[in-house]
Coordinates of C-alpha atoms in Angstrom, one line a residue:
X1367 CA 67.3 25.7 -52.1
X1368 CA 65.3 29.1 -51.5
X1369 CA 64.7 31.3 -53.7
X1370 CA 65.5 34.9 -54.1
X1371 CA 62.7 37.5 -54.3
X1372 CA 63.4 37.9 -58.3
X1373 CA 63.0 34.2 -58.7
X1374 CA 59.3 34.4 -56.4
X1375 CA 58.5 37.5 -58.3
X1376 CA 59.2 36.0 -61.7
X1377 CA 56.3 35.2 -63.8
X1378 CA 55.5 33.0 -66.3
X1379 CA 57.0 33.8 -70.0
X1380 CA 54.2 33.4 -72.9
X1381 CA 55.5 31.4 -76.4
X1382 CA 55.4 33.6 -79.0
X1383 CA 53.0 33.1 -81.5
X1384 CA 53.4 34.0 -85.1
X1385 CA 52.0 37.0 -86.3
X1386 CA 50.0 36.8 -89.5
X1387 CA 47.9 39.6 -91.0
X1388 CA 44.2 40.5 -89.8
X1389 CA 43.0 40.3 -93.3
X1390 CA 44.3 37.1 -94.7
X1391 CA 43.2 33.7 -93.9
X1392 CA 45.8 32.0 -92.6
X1393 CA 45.5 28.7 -90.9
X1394 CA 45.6 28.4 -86.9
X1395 CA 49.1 27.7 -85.2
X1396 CA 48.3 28.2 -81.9
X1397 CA 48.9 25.1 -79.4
X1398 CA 45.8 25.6 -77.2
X1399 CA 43.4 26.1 -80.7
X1400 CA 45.1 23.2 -82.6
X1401 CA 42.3 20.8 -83.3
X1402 CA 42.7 17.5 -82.6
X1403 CA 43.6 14.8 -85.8
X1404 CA 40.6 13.1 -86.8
X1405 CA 42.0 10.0 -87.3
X1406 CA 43.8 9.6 -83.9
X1407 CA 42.7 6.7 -81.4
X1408 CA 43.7 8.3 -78.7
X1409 CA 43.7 12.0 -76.9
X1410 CA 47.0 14.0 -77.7
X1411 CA 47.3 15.8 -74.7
X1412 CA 47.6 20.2 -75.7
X1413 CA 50.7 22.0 -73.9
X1414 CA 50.3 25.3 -72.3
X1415 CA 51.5 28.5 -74.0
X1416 CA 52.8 29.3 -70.4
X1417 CA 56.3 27.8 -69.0
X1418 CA 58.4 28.0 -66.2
X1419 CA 62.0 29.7 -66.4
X1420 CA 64.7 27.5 -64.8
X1421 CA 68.2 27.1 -64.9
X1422 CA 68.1 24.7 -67.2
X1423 CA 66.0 26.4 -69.6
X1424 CA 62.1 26.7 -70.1
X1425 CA 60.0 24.5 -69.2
X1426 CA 56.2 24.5 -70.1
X1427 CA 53.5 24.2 -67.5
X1428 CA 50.6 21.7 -67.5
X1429 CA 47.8 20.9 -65.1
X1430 CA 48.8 17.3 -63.6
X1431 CA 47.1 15.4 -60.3
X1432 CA 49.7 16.1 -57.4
X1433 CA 47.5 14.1 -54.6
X1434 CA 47.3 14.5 -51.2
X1435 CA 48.8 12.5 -48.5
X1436 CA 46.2 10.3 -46.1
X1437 CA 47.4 13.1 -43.2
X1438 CA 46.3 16.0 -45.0
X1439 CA 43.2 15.1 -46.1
X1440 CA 42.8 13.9 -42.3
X1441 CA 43.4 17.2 -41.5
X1442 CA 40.9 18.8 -44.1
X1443 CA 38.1 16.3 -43.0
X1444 CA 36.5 19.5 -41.0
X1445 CA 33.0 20.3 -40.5
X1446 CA 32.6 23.4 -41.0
X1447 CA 33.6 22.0 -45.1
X1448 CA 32.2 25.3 -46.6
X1449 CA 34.3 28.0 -44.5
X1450 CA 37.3 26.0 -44.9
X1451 CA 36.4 25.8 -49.0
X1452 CA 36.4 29.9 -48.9
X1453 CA 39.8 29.9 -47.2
X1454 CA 41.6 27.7 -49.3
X1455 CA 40.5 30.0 -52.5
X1456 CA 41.1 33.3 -50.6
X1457 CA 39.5 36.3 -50.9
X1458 CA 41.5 37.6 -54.2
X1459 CA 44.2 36.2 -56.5
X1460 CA 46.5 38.4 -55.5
X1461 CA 46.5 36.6 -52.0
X1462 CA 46.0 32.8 -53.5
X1463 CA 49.3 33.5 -55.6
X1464 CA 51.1 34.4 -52.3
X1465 CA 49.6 31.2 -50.9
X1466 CA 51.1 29.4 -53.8
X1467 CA 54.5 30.6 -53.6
X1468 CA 54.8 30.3 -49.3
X1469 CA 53.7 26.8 -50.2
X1470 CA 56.3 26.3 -52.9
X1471 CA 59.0 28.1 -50.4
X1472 CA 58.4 25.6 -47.9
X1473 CA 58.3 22.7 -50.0
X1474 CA 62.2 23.9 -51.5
X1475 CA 63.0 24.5 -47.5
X1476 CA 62.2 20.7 -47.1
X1477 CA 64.4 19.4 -49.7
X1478 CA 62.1 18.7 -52.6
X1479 CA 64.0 20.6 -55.7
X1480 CA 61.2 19.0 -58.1
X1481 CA 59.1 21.9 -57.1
X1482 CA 57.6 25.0 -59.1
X1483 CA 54.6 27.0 -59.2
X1484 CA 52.7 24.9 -61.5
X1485 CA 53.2 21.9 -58.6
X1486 CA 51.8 24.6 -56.3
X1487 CA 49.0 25.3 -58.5
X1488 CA 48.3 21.4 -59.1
X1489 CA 48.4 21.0 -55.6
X1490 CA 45.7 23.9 -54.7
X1491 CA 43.2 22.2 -57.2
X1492 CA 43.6 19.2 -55.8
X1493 CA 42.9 20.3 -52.3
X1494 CA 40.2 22.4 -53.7
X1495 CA 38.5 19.6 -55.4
X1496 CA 38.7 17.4 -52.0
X1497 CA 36.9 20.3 -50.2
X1498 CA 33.8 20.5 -52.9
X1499 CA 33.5 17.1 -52.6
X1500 CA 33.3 17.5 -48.9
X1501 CA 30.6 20.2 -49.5
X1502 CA 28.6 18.2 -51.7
X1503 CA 28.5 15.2 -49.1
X1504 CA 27.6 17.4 -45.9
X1505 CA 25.3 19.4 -48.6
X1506 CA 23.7 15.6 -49.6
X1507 CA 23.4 14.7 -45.5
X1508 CA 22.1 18.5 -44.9
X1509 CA 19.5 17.6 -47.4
X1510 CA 18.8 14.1 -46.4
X1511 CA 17.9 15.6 -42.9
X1512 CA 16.0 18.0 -44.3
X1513 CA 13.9 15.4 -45.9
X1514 CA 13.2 13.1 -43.2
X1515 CA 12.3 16.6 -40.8
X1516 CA 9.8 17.3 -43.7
X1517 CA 8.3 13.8 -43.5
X1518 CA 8.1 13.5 -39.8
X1519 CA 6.6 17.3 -40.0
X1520 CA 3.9 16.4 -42.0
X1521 CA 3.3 13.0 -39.8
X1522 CA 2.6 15.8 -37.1
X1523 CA 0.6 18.2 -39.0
X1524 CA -1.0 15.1 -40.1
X1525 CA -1.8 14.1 -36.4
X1526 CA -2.5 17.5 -35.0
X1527 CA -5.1 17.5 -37.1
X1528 CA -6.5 14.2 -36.0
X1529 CA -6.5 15.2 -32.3
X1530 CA -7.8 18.6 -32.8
X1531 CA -10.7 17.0 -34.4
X1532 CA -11.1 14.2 -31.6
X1533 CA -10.4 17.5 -29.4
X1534 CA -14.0 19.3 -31.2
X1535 CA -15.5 15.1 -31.2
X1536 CA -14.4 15.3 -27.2
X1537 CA -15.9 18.6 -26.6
X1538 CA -19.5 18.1 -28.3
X1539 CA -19.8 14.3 -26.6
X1540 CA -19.2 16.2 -23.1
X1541 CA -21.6 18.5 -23.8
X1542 CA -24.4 16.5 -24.4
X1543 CA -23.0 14.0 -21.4
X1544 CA -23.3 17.7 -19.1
X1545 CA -26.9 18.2 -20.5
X1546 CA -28.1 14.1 -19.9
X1547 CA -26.6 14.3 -16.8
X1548 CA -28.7 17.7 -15.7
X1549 CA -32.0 16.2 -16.8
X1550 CA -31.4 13.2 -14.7
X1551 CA -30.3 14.9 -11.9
X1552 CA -33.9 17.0 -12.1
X1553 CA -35.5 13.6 -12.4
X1554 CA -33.6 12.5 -9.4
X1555 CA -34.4 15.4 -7.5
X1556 CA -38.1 15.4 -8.6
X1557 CA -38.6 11.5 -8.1
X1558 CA -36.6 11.6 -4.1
X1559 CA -39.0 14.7 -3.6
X1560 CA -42.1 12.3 -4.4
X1561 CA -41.0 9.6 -2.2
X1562 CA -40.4 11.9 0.4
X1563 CA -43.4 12.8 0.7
X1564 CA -44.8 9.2 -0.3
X1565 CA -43.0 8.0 3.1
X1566 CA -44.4 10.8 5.2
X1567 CA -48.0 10.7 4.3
X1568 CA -48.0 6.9 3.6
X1569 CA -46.1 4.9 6.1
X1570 CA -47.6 6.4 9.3
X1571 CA -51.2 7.2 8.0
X1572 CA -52.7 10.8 9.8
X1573 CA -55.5 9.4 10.9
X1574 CA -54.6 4.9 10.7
X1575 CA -53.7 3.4 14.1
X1576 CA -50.4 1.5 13.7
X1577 CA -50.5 -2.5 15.3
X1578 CA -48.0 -3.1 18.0
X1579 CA -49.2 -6.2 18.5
X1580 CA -46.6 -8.9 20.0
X1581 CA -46.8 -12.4 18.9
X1582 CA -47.1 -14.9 21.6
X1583 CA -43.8 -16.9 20.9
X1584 CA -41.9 -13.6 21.6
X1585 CA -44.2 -11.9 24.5
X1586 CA -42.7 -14.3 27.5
X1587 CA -38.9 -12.9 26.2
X1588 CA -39.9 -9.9 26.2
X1589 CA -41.4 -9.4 29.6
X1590 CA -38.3 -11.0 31.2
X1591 CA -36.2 -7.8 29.5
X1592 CA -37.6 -5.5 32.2
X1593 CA -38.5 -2.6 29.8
X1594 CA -40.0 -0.5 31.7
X1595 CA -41.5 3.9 30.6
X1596 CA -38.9 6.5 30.5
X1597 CA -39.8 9.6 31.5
X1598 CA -37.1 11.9 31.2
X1599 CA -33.8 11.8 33.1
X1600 CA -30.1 13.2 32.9
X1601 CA -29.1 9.5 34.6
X1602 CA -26.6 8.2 32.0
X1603 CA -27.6 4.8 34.3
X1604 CA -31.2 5.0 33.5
X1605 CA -30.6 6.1 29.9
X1606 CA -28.4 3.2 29.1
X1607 CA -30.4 0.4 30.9
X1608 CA -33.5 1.9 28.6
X1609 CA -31.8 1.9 25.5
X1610 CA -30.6 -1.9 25.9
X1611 CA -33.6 -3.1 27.2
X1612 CA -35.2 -1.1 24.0
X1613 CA -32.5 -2.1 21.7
X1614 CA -33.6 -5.7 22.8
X1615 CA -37.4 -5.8 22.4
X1616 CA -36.6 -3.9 18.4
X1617 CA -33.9 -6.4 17.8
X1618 CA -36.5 -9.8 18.3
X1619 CA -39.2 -7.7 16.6
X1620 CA -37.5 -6.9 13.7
X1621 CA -39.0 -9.3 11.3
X1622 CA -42.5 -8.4 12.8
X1623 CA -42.5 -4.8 13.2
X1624 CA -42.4 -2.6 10.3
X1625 CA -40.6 1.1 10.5
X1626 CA -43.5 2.8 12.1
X1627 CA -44.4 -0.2 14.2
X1628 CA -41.3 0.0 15.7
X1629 CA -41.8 3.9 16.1
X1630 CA -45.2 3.5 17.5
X1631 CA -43.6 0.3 20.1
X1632 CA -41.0 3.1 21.1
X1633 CA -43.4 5.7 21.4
X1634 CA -45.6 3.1 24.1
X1635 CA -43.0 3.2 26.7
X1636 CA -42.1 7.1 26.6
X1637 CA -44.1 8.9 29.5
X1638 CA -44.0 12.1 30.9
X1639 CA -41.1 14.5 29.1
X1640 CA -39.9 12.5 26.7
X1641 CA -43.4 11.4 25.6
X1642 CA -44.1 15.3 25.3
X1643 CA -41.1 15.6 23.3
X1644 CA -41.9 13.0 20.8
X1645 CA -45.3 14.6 19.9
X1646 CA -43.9 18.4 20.2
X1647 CA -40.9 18.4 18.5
X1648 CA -39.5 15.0 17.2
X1649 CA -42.6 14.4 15.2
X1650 CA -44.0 17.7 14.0
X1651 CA -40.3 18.7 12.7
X1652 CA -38.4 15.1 11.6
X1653 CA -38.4 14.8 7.8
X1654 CA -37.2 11.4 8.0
X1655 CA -39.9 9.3 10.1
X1656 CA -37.5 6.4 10.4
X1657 CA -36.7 4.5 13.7
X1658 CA -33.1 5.3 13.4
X1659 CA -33.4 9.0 13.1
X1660 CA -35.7 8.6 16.2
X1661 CA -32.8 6.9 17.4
X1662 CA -30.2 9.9 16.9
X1663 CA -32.7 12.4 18.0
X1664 CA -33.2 10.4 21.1
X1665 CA -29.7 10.5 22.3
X1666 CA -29.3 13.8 20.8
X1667 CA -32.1 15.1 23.8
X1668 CA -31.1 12.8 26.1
X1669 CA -27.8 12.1 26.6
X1670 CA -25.8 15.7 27.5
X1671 CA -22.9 16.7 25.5
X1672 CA -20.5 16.2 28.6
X1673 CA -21.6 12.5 28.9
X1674 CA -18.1 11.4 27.7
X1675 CA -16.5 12.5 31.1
X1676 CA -19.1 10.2 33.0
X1677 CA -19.2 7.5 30.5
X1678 CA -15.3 7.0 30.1
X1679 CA -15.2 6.9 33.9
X1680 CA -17.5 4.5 34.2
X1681 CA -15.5 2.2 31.6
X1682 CA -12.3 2.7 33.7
X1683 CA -14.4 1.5 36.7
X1684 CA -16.0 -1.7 35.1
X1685 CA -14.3 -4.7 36.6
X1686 CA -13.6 -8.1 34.2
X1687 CA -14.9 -11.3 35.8
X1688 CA -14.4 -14.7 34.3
X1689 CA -17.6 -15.8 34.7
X1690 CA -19.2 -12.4 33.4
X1691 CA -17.0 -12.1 30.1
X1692 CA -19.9 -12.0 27.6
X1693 CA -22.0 -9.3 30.0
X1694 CA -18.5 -7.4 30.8
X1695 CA -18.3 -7.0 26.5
X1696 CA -22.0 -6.1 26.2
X1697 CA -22.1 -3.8 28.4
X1698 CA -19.2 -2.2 27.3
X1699 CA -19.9 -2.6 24.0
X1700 CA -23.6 -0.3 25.0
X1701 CA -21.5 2.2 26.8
X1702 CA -19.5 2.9 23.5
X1703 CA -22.6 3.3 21.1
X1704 CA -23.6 5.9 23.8
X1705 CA -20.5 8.0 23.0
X1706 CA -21.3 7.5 19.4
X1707 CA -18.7 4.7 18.5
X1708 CA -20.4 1.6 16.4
X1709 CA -17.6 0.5 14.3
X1710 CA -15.0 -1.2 17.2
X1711 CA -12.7 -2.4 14.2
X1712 CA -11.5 1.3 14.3
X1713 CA -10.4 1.2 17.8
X1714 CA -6.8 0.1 17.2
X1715 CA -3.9 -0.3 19.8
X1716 CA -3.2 2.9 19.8
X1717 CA -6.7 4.3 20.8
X1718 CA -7.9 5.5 24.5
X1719 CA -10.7 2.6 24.7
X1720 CA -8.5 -0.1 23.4
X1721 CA -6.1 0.3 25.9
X1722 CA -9.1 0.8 28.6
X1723 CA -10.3 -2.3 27.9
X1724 CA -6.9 -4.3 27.6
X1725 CA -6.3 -3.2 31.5
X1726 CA -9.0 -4.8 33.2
X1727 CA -7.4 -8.1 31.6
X1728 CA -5.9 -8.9 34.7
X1729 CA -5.2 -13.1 34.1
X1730 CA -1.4 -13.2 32.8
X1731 CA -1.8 -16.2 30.6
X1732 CA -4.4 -13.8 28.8
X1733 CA -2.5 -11.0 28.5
X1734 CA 0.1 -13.3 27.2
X1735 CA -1.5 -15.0 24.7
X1736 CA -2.8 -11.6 23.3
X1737 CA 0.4 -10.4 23.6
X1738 CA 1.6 -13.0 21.0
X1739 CA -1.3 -12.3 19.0
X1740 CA -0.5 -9.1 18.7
X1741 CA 3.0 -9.2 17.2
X1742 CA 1.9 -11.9 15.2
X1743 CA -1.0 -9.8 13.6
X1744 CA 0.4 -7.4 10.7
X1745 CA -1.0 -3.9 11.9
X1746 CA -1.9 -4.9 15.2
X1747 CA -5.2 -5.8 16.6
X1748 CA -8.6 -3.9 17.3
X1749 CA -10.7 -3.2 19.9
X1750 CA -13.4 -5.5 18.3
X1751 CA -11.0 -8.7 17.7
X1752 CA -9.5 -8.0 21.2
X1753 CA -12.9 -8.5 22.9
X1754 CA -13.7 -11.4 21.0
X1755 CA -10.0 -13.3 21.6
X1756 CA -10.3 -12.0 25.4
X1757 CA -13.8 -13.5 25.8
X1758 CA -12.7 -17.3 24.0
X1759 CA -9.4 -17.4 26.5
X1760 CA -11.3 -16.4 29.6
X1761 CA -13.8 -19.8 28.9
X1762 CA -10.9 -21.8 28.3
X1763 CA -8.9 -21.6 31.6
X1764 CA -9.7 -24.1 33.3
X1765 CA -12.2 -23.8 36.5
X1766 CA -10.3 -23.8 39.9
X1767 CA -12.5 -25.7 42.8
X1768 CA -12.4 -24.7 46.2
X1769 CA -11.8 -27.5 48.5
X1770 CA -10.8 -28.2 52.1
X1771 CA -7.4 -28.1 53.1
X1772 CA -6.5 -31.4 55.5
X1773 CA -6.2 -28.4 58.6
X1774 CA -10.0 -28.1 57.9
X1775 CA -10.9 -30.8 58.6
X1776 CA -12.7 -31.4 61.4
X1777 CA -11.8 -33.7 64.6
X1778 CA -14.5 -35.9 64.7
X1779 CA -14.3 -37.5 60.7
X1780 CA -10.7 -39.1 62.6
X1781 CA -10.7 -42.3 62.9
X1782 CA -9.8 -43.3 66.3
X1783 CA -6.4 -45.6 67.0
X1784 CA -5.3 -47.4 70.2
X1785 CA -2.3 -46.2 70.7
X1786 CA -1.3 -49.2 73.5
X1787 CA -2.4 -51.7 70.6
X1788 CA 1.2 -53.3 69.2
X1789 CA -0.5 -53.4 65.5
X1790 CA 0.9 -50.7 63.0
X1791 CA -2.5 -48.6 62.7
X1792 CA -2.9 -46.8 59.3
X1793 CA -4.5 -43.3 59.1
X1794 CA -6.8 -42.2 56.3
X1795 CA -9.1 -39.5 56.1
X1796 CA -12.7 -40.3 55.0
X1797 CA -14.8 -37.8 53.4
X1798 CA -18.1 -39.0 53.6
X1799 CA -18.8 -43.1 54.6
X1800 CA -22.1 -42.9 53.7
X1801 CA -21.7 -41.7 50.0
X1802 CA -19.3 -43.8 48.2
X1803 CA -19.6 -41.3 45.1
X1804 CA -19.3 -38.3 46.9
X1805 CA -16.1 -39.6 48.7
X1806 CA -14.8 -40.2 45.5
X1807 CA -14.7 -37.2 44.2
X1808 CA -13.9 -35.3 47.2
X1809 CA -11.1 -37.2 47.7
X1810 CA -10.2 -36.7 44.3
X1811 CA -10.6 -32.9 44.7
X1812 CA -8.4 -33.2 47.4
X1813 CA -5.5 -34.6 45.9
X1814 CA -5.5 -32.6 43.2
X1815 CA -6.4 -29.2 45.0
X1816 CA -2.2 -28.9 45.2
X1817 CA -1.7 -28.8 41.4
X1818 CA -4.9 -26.9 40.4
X1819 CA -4.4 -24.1 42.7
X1820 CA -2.5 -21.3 41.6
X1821 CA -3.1 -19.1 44.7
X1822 CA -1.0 -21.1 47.8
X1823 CA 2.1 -20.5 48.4
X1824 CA 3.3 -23.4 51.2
X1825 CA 4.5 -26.6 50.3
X1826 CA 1.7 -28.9 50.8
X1827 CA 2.1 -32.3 53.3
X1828 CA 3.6 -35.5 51.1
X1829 CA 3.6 -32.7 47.7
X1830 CA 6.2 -32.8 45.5
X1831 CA 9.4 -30.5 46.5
X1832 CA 9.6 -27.1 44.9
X1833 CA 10.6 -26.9 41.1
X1834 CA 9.9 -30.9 41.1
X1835 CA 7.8 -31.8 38.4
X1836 CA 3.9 -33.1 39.4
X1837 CA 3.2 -36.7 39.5
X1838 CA 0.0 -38.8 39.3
X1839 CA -0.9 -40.4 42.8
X1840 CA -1.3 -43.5 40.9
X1841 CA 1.1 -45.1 38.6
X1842 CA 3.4 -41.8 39.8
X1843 CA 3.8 -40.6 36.2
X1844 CA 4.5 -37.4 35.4
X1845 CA 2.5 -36.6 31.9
X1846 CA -0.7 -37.3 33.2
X1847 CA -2.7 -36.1 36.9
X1848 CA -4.7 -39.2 38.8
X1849 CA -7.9 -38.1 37.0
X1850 CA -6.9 -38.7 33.5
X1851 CA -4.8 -42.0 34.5
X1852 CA -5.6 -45.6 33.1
X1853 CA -5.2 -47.8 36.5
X1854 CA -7.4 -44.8 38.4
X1855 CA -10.3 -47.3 39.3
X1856 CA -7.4 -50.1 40.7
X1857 CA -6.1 -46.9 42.8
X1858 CA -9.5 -46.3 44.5
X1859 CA -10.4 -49.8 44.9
X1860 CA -7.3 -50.2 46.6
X1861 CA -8.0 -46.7 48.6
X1862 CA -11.4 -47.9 49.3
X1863 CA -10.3 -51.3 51.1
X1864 CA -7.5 -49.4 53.0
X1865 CA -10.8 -47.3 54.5
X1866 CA -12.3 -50.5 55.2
X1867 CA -10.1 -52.1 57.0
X1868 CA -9.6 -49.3 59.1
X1869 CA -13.4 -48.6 59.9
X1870 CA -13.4 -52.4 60.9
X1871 CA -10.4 -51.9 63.2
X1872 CA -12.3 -48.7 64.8
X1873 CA -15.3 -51.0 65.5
X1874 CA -13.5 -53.9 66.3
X1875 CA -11.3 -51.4 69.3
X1876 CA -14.7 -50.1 70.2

């Protein structure tokens, strides 16, 4: 049941106390300074001067533990713990008592008739006690934090300091690495300087005459080379053909010949120009007398800066024979070093001279078989390996013989046949009559000139039909030709005897 505004309003009566005079010593009656009996065991618990007016009379007030229910202490559990502590106690009491009566209003409006202000005021402490305990926990985990950010800031101050003096360590080490390495680059510099001009002044003495002197084991090699003077030409021909040749003679000489032999063996076959240029310019201005820097001041004269145009037409015009392979490779190989390539592994698929070389491949077994090499490679080949695999399948197709066709041959190696005879004549062809050997293997040419060639295109007299597979003349098998067949000396005996007899018929008609 609510109450009325006098009952909120009404305030708690105080129990009079009796009056005694200022000036006498009386003893103390009041509850709250009543001192406890010395000889009690246990607390006597004081009352309160202040009670509550009901309808049943007056009751006194005293502070007892009301609780709070598991919900509203869920709803308590905030974090924000110290806000929520200065709310609870308000700002004034004024505005706390008001708390305390809504409170007790809304407890009466449930049903619970138990209720007074002093069960509002019991409840408030409790709820005020279970928010400084939740302050004091979030103030022990505030300071817990706060301790183990004040250990892991001194760990860093701790290795701050550490680096910054490996930092100071670092710095004075690199300086004295910067000034090491400045004195030895001045002792580098100094000591090149002095075998600079060591290897000018010492390996090609001013005034010493240099030995050019051939050995005799390498002077009948050498002659057959065909070096022969250049004097100066803009024929990329004559050029080339002198630095092979001259490429050759350095390349047998190279354990013999020192640096300026081989500059002083060059300098014997320049005439004319080029001689004139050695002395004039080359030598008085080169600071690096050194065959190889003769070399690339050689081809620097000589060979124009348009020689690509010739020198890649002269590729595309190079024809591949089988019998030439190695040469064909040289040669182009010599042709490349002209235009300043060295390294063929750097010529892949892709590149202008690879695919200049791959065209004049013209066999198809070849191409194939590099072709299958090529997928099978990871990256793909180079111009190098493509030369190399080129040159191994060209020597390993096997050699086609020319022989004469039965058309060819002539009349008079017929034997002769009477045709009014009634004996079955047999007709042959005999090769040679006088050379067993040579009829052998002409005849064996012969038959096998059908399956060797790859060029005719008719079907050949008492040959297998087209798309049949080939047999051997002999036994008539068909993994195996007449020349690689066990019973092929019982075949020519027998072919031999069948010549025979038909010579001795011929004479015996004649």
């Amino acid at each position: 049941m609510a109450k009325t505004a006098e009952e909120k309003s009404e305030k708690l009566n105080t129990i009079a106390e009796s009056k005694t005079s200022t000036t006498s010593a009386s003893p103390c009656t009041s509850p709250l300074l009543k001192p406890l009996s010395p000889d009690s065991k246990k607390h006597v618990r004081r009352e309160s001067t202040l009670q509550f007016t009901t309808r049943e009379g007056p009751a006194p007030w005293q502070c007892e533990t009301v609780g709070l229910t598991p919900d509203e202490k869920a709803a308590m559990d905030t974090f924000d713990s110290i806000s929520e502590l200065v709310k609870t106690i308000r700002e004034s009491n004024e505005e706390l008592h008001d708390d305390l009566l809504d409170w007790e209003e809304e407890q009466l409006t449930l049903g619970h008739d138990d209720v007074n202000l002093g069960t509002a005021v019991n409840r408030k402490l409790d709820e005020i006690r279970f928010r400084i305990h939740q302050v004091v926990n979030y103030a022990k985990a505030l300071n817990t934090i706060n301790s183990t950010h004040a250990i892991t800031a001194k760990q860093l101050r701790k290795e701050l300091a550490d680096m910054q003096l490996n930092l100071q360590e670092s710095e004075e080490e690199r300086v004295m690495l910067l000034s090491d390495n400045l004195d030895l680059a001045n002792k580098l510099d100094a000591a090149l300087a002095g075998a600079s001009t060591k290897a000018v002044t010492t390996t090609v003495p001013p005034h010493g005459i240099v030995d050019i002197t051939v050995p005799k084991q390498y002077s009948n090699q050498l002659k057959a080379s065909d070096l022969k003077a250049f004097e100066g030409t803009t024929d990329l021909d004559a050029i080339y053909k002198f630095l092979k040749a001259l490429t050759y003679h350095i390349d047998i000489l190279e354990n013999v010949f020192n640096d300026a032999q081989r500059i002083e063996y060059t300098l014997s076959f320049l005439a004319g120009g080029a001689r004139r240029w050695f002395k004039t310019e080359w030598k008085p201005r080169t600071t690096s007398y050194t065959f190889d820097s003769l070399m690339a001041a050689f081809r620097e004269r000589w060979i124009p800066s348009n020689a690509h145009v010739h020198l890649v037409t002269k590729l595309e015009e190079m024809e591949m024979k089988r019998g030439s392979i190695d040469a064909f490779n040289d040669k182009f190989r010599g042709i490349l070093e002209l235009l300043q390539i060295h390294d063929l592994t750097r010529c892949r698929e892709s590149d202008q001279y690879y695919k200049i070389y791959y065209s004049k491949v013209k066999d198809p077994a070849v191409r194939q078989s590099v072709l299958l090499r090529s997928l099978a490679t990871p990256g793909g080949l180079n111009l190098d390996t493509l030369m190399d695999l080129v040159s191994k399948l060209m020597l390993a197709l096997p050699t086609r013989t020319k022989v004469d066709t039965p058309q060819q041959q002539t009349p008079a190696f017929r034997p002769k046949v009477d045709v009014n005879k009634g004996k079955k004549s047999v007709t042959v062809k005999v090769n040679n009559l006088e050379d067993k050997h040579d009829a052998h293997h002409a005849e064996e040419a012969t038959i096998n000139a059908l399956v060797t060639s790859t060029t005719t295109t008719t079907k050949p007299r008492g040959g297998p039909e087209m798309g049949e597979p080939r047999t051997c003349y002999s036994c008539h098998a068909t993994d195996h030709l007449l020349r690689d067949c066990p019973t092929r000396k019982q075949f020519w005996d027998r072919v031999n005897k069948r010549r025979q007899e038909a010579v001795d018929a011929s004479a015996g008609n004649a």
